Amino acid sequence: MGIKLYGYILFFFVLACSRHVNNENGDKVSDEALLQKIELQEQYALGLVKNLDASGSRVFPRSLTPEGEIRRVPKKDWTSGFYPGILWMMYELTEGEEWKQSAIQLTELLENQKFDKSTHDLGFIMMSSYGLAYKLTGNKEYRDVLIQSARSLITRFNENTGCIRSWDHNRDKWDYPVIIDNMMNLELLFFASKETGDPVFENIAIKHAQTTLKNHFRSDFSTYHVVAYDTITGAVVAQHTHQGYAHESTWARGQAWALYGYTMAYRETHLPEFLSQAEKVANYIFNKAGLPEDNIPYWDFNAPNIPNEPRDVSAAAIMASALYELSTLSDGDGITYVAKANDIMEALVSDAYFNEEGTNGGFLLRHSTGAKPKKSEVDVPLVYADYYFLEALLRKKSATVDSPQS
């Protein structure tokens, strides 16, 4: 275990909690044992991944199959950047050269995705991999990959709708679908504007966020998953779900994407409407959604058989990461946001959700839900749950409540 890893994460957990974590039997688990568990599990995962032929078409771990094997996906999958990102975060925590070299190898496998105009998810793919790579190395070639990726992404913007198109599939259902998840891809555009000085990227990102704010939210600030637009008039044709329980229900991960997306949009623009929206989304989660006692949401806040419904740990991890950042930006509720994020993280590191070392394909967390209506990835580990969990650990270090950066 690297000294720097202990220093970072002991700070994370002691900063606000100053306590041990209870496992599901009520026993005390020391911070030191927990921290060692993180690195040991990631070393196990890396060992499994390194056994691959890197030239293969499916390299990137995403989840587990029903048989317990690692489900690997190709470069074009929206989750392909998360495992390289996990490696970069492990390098940031430990300064271990093995993490860095492995991160470089898997990140650079994604380079040709910078020309892919067929997906709205270039932000997910490239910011989680190349974004962290550039942040931690300063390699200008990584910067150039990100800028080209942003150029590809904005080709999906439609002036009439004011949005970046999401899926190209299901044209029998929607002519021009936009999903709440797409807020997450805007960070790539904000990055490109800052690096190039070209406002076109930021302008498109702002317009998309403003249009989404107008059309993706109900009066209580719960979210629709999918909004379909008329490409000629720009009018809203339908407000639907694709991965949630019902069109008028609130898919938990969609609400998490909204919280994270508008927090990020405010950080990048300082437009008050985005901060206000993030705070209202957080208020819905805290006071209206009906979180369980341990703060790990069911896969849909309105699922019909609660409490006998699967949880979604990925939604919880995304929420925690977003709340830590929101605490640094909000004038009034920073203490509340940190406290709720701490409660989520305390649950995630308990035996109820954290995997034993050397199990479950090396994933850190279990009990995530991908798309329950499609019976896909239900109650399994998911790579993006681990990614946002580690990001939340890093963000907790800078989550202060007395000096918002507004």
Coordinates of C-alpha atoms in Angstrom, one line a residue:
M1 CA 0.0 0.0 0.0
G2 CA 1.5 3.3 -1.0
I3 CA 2.0 6.0 1.6
K4 CA 0.3 8.6 -0.5
L5 CA -2.8 6.4 -0.8
Y6 CA -3.1 6.1 3.0
G7 CA -2.6 9.9 3.3
Y8 CA -5.2 10.8 0.8
I9 CA -8.0 8.5 1.8
L10 CA -7.5 8.6 5.5
F11 CA -8.0 12.3 5.1
F12 CA -11.1 11.7 3.1
F13 CA -12.8 9.5 5.7
V14 CA -11.5 11.2 8.8
L15 CA -12.2 14.7 7.5
A16 CA -16.0 14.6 8.1
C17 CA -16.7 11.2 9.7
S18 CA -13.8 10.6 12.2
R19 CA -15.2 7.2 12.8
H20 CA -15.0 3.6 11.6
V21 CA -17.5 2.0 9.3
N22 CA -19.9 -0.6 10.4
N23 CA -20.2 -3.8 8.3
E24 CA -23.6 -5.4 7.9
N25 CA -23.1 -7.4 11.1
G26 CA -22.5 -4.2 13.0
D27 CA -18.8 -4.9 13.5
K28 CA -16.2 -2.2 13.2
V29 CA -14.0 -2.1 10.1
S30 CA -10.9 0.0 10.5
D31 CA -10.1 2.7 8.0
E32 CA -6.7 1.2 7.4
A33 CA -8.3 -2.2 6.5
L34 CA -10.8 -0.4 4.1
L35 CA -8.0 1.5 2.3
Q36 CA -5.9 -1.6 1.9
K37 CA -9.0 -3.3 0.5
I38 CA -9.4 -0.7 -2.3
E39 CA -5.8 -1.1 -3.6
L40 CA -5.8 -4.9 -3.3
Q41 CA -9.1 -5.2 -5.2
E42 CA -7.8 -2.9 -7.9
Q43 CA -4.6 -4.8 -8.2
Y44 CA -6.7 -8.0 -8.6
A45 CA -8.8 -6.3 -11.3
L46 CA -5.7 -5.1 -13.2
G47 CA -4.2 -8.6 -13.2
L48 CA -7.4 -9.9 -14.8
V49 CA -7.4 -7.2 -17.5
K50 CA -3.7 -7.5 -18.2
N51 CA -4.3 -11.1 -19.2
L52 CA -6.1 -9.8 -22.3
D53 CA -4.7 -9.5 -25.8
A54 CA -4.9 -5.7 -26.1
S55 CA -5.5 -6.0 -29.8
G56 CA -8.8 -7.8 -29.2
S57 CA -12.1 -6.2 -30.0
R58 CA -13.5 -6.4 -26.5
V59 CA -11.0 -5.2 -23.9
F60 CA -12.7 -2.8 -21.4
P61 CA -14.4 -4.3 -18.3
R62 CA -18.0 -3.2 -17.8
S63 CA -19.8 -5.7 -15.6
L64 CA -20.2 -9.4 -14.9
T65 CA -22.1 -12.0 -17.0
P66 CA -24.7 -14.2 -15.3
E67 CA -21.9 -16.8 -15.1
G68 CA -19.7 -14.5 -13.1
E69 CA -17.3 -13.7 -15.9
I70 CA -16.1 -10.2 -16.7
R71 CA -18.3 -8.6 -19.4
R72 CA -15.9 -6.8 -21.7
V73 CA -17.0 -4.2 -24.2
P74 CA -15.4 -2.6 -27.4
K75 CA -14.0 0.9 -27.7
K76 CA -17.3 2.3 -29.0
D77 CA -19.2 1.3 -25.9
W78 CA -20.2 4.3 -23.8
T79 CA -18.5 2.8 -20.7
S80 CA -15.1 2.1 -22.3
G81 CA -13.3 5.1 -20.8
F82 CA -14.2 4.4 -17.2
Y83 CA -11.7 1.6 -16.5
P84 CA -8.8 3.7 -17.9
G85 CA -10.1 6.4 -15.7
I86 CA -10.0 4.2 -12.6
L87 CA -6.4 3.4 -13.4
W88 CA -5.6 7.1 -13.7
M89 CA -7.3 7.8 -10.3
M90 CA -5.3 5.0 -8.7
Y91 CA -2.2 6.6 -10.1
E92 CA -3.2 10.0 -8.7
L93 CA -3.7 8.4 -5.3
T94 CA -0.6 6.3 -5.2
E95 CA 1.9 7.7 -7.8
G96 CA 2.5 4.0 -8.6
E97 CA 4.2 3.6 -12.0
E98 CA 2.3 0.4 -12.8
W99 CA -1.0 2.3 -12.6
K100 CA 0.2 5.0 -14.9
Q101 CA 1.6 2.7 -17.5
S102 CA -1.5 0.6 -17.5
A103 CA -3.7 3.7 -17.7
I104 CA -1.7 5.0 -20.7
Q105 CA -2.0 1.6 -22.5
L106 CA -5.7 1.4 -22.2
T107 CA -6.4 5.1 -22.7
E108 CA -4.5 5.2 -26.0
L109 CA -6.5 2.2 -27.3
L110 CA -9.4 4.7 -27.5
E111 CA -7.7 7.3 -29.6
N112 CA -9.6 6.6 -32.9
Q113 CA -12.9 7.2 -31.1
K114 CA -12.2 10.9 -31.4
F115 CA -13.6 10.8 -35.0
D116 CA -16.8 8.9 -34.0
K117 CA -19.8 11.1 -34.9
S118 CA -22.3 8.3 -34.3
T119 CA -22.5 8.7 -30.6
H120 CA -23.4 11.4 -28.1
D121 CA -21.3 9.7 -25.5
L122 CA -17.9 10.9 -26.5
G123 CA -17.8 13.0 -23.3
F124 CA -18.2 9.9 -21.2
I125 CA -15.6 7.9 -23.2
M126 CA -13.0 10.6 -23.6
M127 CA -13.2 12.8 -20.5
S128 CA -13.0 9.8 -18.1
S129 CA -9.9 8.5 -20.0
Y130 CA -8.1 11.2 -22.0
G131 CA -9.4 13.9 -19.7
L132 CA -7.8 12.4 -16.7
A133 CA -4.7 11.5 -18.7
Y134 CA -4.2 15.1 -19.7
K135 CA -4.9 16.4 -16.2
L136 CA -2.2 14.1 -14.7
T137 CA 0.4 14.2 -17.4
G138 CA 0.0 17.5 -19.3
N139 CA 0.6 15.5 -22.6
K140 CA -0.5 17.9 -25.4
E141 CA -1.3 14.9 -27.6
Y142 CA -4.0 14.0 -25.1
R143 CA -5.4 17.5 -25.3
D144 CA -5.5 17.3 -29.1
V145 CA -7.5 14.1 -28.9
L146 CA -10.0 15.7 -26.6
I147 CA -10.5 18.7 -28.9
Q148 CA -11.0 16.6 -31.9
S149 CA -13.5 14.6 -29.9
A150 CA -15.4 17.8 -29.1
R151 CA -15.5 18.6 -32.8
S152 CA -17.0 15.3 -33.5
L153 CA -19.6 15.7 -30.7
I154 CA -20.9 19.0 -31.9
T155 CA -21.9 17.6 -35.3
R156 CA -24.8 16.0 -33.4
F157 CA -26.2 19.4 -32.4
N158 CA -29.5 20.6 -34.0
E159 CA -30.2 24.3 -34.0
N160 CA -34.0 23.8 -34.2
T161 CA -34.1 21.5 -31.1
G162 CA -31.4 23.3 -29.3
C163 CA -29.9 19.9 -28.2
I164 CA -27.3 17.4 -29.1
R165 CA -29.0 14.3 -30.4
S166 CA -28.7 11.2 -28.2
W167 CA -29.4 7.8 -29.7
D168 CA -29.6 7.0 -33.4
H169 CA -31.6 3.8 -32.7
N170 CA -35.3 3.3 -32.0
R171 CA -36.3 5.6 -34.8
D172 CA -39.7 4.0 -34.7
K173 CA -40.2 5.5 -31.2
W174 CA -38.4 8.9 -31.5
D175 CA -37.3 11.0 -34.4
Y176 CA -34.9 13.1 -32.2
P177 CA -34.3 11.7 -28.7
V178 CA -32.4 13.4 -26.0
I179 CA -31.6 11.7 -22.7
I180 CA -30.9 13.3 -19.4
D181 CA -27.5 11.4 -19.4
N182 CA -26.4 13.7 -22.2
M183 CA -25.8 16.5 -19.7
M184 CA -22.6 14.5 -18.7
N185 CA -21.1 14.8 -22.2
L186 CA -21.1 18.6 -22.1
E187 CA -18.0 18.7 -20.0
L188 CA -16.0 17.8 -23.1
L189 CA -17.3 20.9 -24.9
F190 CA -16.6 23.2 -22.0
F191 CA -13.0 21.8 -22.0
A192 CA -12.6 22.4 -25.7
S193 CA -13.7 26.0 -25.5
K194 CA -11.3 26.7 -22.6
E195 CA -8.4 25.1 -24.5
T196 CA -9.0 26.6 -27.9
G197 CA -10.7 29.9 -27.1
D198 CA -13.4 29.0 -29.5
P199 CA -16.8 29.8 -27.9
V200 CA -18.8 27.5 -30.3
F201 CA -18.3 24.5 -28.0
E202 CA -19.4 26.3 -24.9
N203 CA -22.3 28.0 -26.6
I204 CA -23.7 24.6 -27.8
A205 CA -23.2 23.1 -24.3
I206 CA -25.0 26.0 -22.7
K207 CA -27.9 25.8 -25.1
H208 CA -28.2 22.1 -24.6
A209 CA -28.2 22.5 -20.8
Q210 CA -30.8 25.3 -21.0
T211 CA -33.1 23.3 -23.3
T212 CA -32.8 20.3 -21.1
L213 CA -33.6 22.4 -18.0
K214 CA -36.8 23.6 -19.7
N215 CA -38.0 20.2 -21.0
H216 CA -36.6 17.4 -18.9
F217 CA -38.0 18.3 -15.5
R218 CA -41.4 18.0 -13.8
S219 CA -42.7 20.7 -11.4
D220 CA -41.1 18.9 -8.5
F221 CA -37.7 18.7 -10.3
S222 CA -37.8 15.0 -10.9
T223 CA -36.6 14.1 -14.3
Y224 CA -37.8 12.5 -17.5
H225 CA -35.3 10.1 -19.0
V226 CA -36.0 10.7 -22.7
V227 CA -37.4 13.8 -24.4
A228 CA -38.2 13.5 -28.1
Y229 CA -38.2 16.6 -30.3
D230 CA -39.6 17.6 -33.7
T231 CA -36.5 18.5 -35.7
I232 CA -38.4 21.1 -37.8
T233 CA -40.3 23.0 -35.1
G234 CA -38.1 22.1 -32.1
A235 CA -41.3 21.2 -30.2
V236 CA -41.4 18.5 -27.6
V237 CA -43.1 15.4 -29.0
A238 CA -42.9 13.1 -26.0
Q239 CA -41.4 12.8 -22.5
H240 CA -40.6 9.1 -21.9
T241 CA -38.4 6.7 -20.2
H242 CA -36.1 4.0 -21.6
Q243 CA -34.4 2.6 -18.5
G244 CA -36.9 3.6 -15.8
Y245 CA -40.1 2.0 -14.6
A246 CA -42.6 4.2 -16.4
H247 CA -42.8 7.4 -18.4
E248 CA -43.9 9.4 -15.3
S249 CA -41.6 7.7 -12.9
T250 CA -38.1 8.9 -11.8
W251 CA -35.2 6.7 -12.8
A252 CA -32.7 7.0 -10.1
R253 CA -29.6 7.2 -12.2
G254 CA -31.2 9.8 -14.4
Q255 CA -31.8 12.0 -11.4
A256 CA -28.1 11.4 -10.5
W257 CA -27.0 12.5 -14.0
A258 CA -29.1 15.6 -13.6
L259 CA -27.5 16.5 -10.3
Y260 CA -24.0 15.9 -11.5
G261 CA -24.6 17.6 -14.9
Y262 CA -26.0 20.9 -13.6
T263 CA -23.4 21.1 -10.9
M264 CA -20.7 20.7 -13.6
A265 CA -22.5 23.2 -15.8
Y266 CA -22.5 25.8 -13.1
R267 CA -18.8 25.1 -12.3
E268 CA -18.0 25.8 -16.0
T269 CA -20.2 28.8 -16.6
H270 CA -21.2 30.3 -13.3
L271 CA -24.7 30.8 -14.7
P272 CA -27.0 31.0 -11.6
E273 CA -29.8 29.1 -13.3
F274 CA -27.6 26.0 -13.4
L275 CA -26.7 26.2 -9.7
S276 CA -30.3 26.7 -8.8
Q277 CA -31.3 23.7 -10.9
A278 CA -28.6 21.5 -9.2
E279 CA -29.9 22.5 -5.8
K280 CA -33.5 21.8 -6.7
V281 CA -32.5 18.4 -8.0
A282 CA -30.7 17.7 -4.8
N283 CA -33.7 18.8 -2.8
Y284 CA -35.9 16.3 -4.7
I285 CA -33.5 13.5 -3.9
F286 CA -33.3 14.4 -0.2
N287 CA -36.9 15.3 0.5
K288 CA -39.2 13.9 -2.1
A289 CA -37.7 10.8 -3.7
G290 CA -38.0 8.5 -0.8
L291 CA -34.4 7.4 -0.2
P292 CA -34.0 4.2 1.9
E293 CA -32.5 4.5 5.3
D294 CA -29.0 3.7 4.0
N295 CA -29.3 6.3 1.2
I296 CA -28.6 3.9 -1.6
P297 CA -31.6 4.4 -4.0
Y298 CA -33.7 1.7 -5.6
W299 CA -33.2 1.6 -9.3
D300 CA -36.3 3.8 -9.8
F301 CA -37.7 6.0 -7.1
N302 CA -41.2 4.9 -8.1
A303 CA -40.6 1.2 -8.7
P304 CA -43.7 -0.7 -7.8
N305 CA -42.4 -3.3 -5.4
I306 CA -40.2 -1.2 -3.1
P307 CA -38.6 -2.4 -0.8
N308 CA -38.3 -5.6 -2.8
E309 CA -36.7 -3.9 -5.8
P310 CA -33.0 -3.8 -6.8
R311 CA -30.8 -1.0 -5.6
D312 CA -28.6 1.1 -7.9
V313 CA -25.2 1.7 -6.3
S314 CA -24.1 3.5 -9.5
A315 CA -26.7 6.2 -8.9
A316 CA -25.5 6.5 -5.3
A317 CA -21.9 6.9 -6.3
I318 CA -22.7 9.5 -8.9
M319 CA -24.8 11.4 -6.4
A320 CA -22.1 11.4 -3.8
S321 CA -19.5 12.7 -6.2
A322 CA -21.8 15.5 -7.4
L323 CA -22.8 16.5 -3.8
Y324 CA -19.2 16.9 -2.8
E325 CA -18.6 19.2 -5.7
L326 CA -21.9 21.0 -5.2
S327 CA -20.9 21.7 -1.6
T328 CA -18.0 23.8 -2.8
L329 CA -20.2 25.9 -5.1
S330 CA -23.4 26.4 -3.1
D331 CA -23.8 29.4 -0.8
G332 CA -26.3 28.0 1.6
D333 CA -26.4 24.2 1.8
G334 CA -22.8 23.0 1.7
I335 CA -23.0 21.3 5.1
T336 CA -26.1 19.4 4.1
Y337 CA -24.5 18.3 0.8
V338 CA -21.4 17.0 2.5
A339 CA -23.3 15.2 5.2
K340 CA -25.5 13.4 2.7
A341 CA -22.5 12.5 0.5
N342 CA -20.8 11.2 3.7
D343 CA -23.8 9.1 4.5
I344 CA -23.9 7.6 1.0
M345 CA -20.1 6.8 1.1
E346 CA -20.4 5.2 4.5
A347 CA -23.0 2.8 3.1
L348 CA -21.0 2.1 0.0
V349 CA -17.9 1.0 1.9
S350 CA -19.9 -1.3 4.2
D351 CA -20.0 -5.0 3.7
A352 CA -23.5 -4.7 2.2
Y353 CA -22.1 -3.1 -1.0
F354 CA -18.3 -3.4 -1.1
N355 CA -16.8 -6.5 -2.6
E356 CA -14.4 -8.8 -0.8
E357 CA -10.8 -8.8 -2.2
G358 CA -10.3 -11.2 -5.1
T359 CA -14.0 -11.5 -5.9
N360 CA -16.5 -10.3 -8.5
G361 CA -14.0 -9.6 -11.3
G362 CA -12.1 -7.1 -9.3
F363 CA -15.0 -4.6 -9.2
L364 CA -15.2 -2.5 -6.0
L365 CA -19.0 -2.3 -5.6
R366 CA -21.9 -4.6 -6.1
H367 CA -25.7 -4.1 -6.4
S368 CA -25.9 -1.7 -9.3
T369 CA -28.7 -1.8 -11.9
G370 CA -28.2 -1.0 -15.6
A371 CA -31.5 -1.3 -17.4
K372 CA -34.1 -3.3 -15.4
P373 CA -36.9 -3.1 -17.9
K374 CA -34.7 -4.8 -20.4
K375 CA -33.5 -7.3 -17.8
S376 CA -30.0 -6.1 -18.5
E377 CA -27.3 -5.7 -15.8
V378 CA -29.6 -6.1 -12.8
D379 CA -28.0 -6.4 -9.4
V380 CA -24.4 -6.6 -10.7
P381 CA -21.1 -4.6 -10.4
L382 CA -20.8 -1.8 -13.0
V383 CA -17.5 -0.1 -13.9
Y384 CA -19.0 3.4 -13.7
A385 CA -20.2 2.8 -10.1
D386 CA -16.5 2.2 -9.2
Y387 CA -15.4 5.2 -11.3
Y388 CA -17.7 7.7 -9.5
F389 CA -17.0 6.1 -6.2
L390 CA -13.3 6.8 -6.6
E391 CA -14.0 10.2 -7.9
A392 CA -16.1 10.9 -4.8
L393 CA -13.2 9.9 -2.6
L394 CA -10.9 12.4 -4.4
R395 CA -13.5 15.1 -4.3
K396 CA -14.2 14.6 -0.6
K397 CA -10.7 16.0 0.1
S398 CA -11.7 19.4 -1.3
A399 CA -15.3 19.5 -0.2
T400 CA -15.4 22.5 2.1
V401 CA -18.4 24.2 3.4
D402 CA -17.1 27.6 4.5
S403 CA -15.7 28.9 1.2
P404 CA -18.1 28.3 -1.8
Q405 CA -16.5 29.2 -5.1
S406 CA -19.6 30.9 -6.5

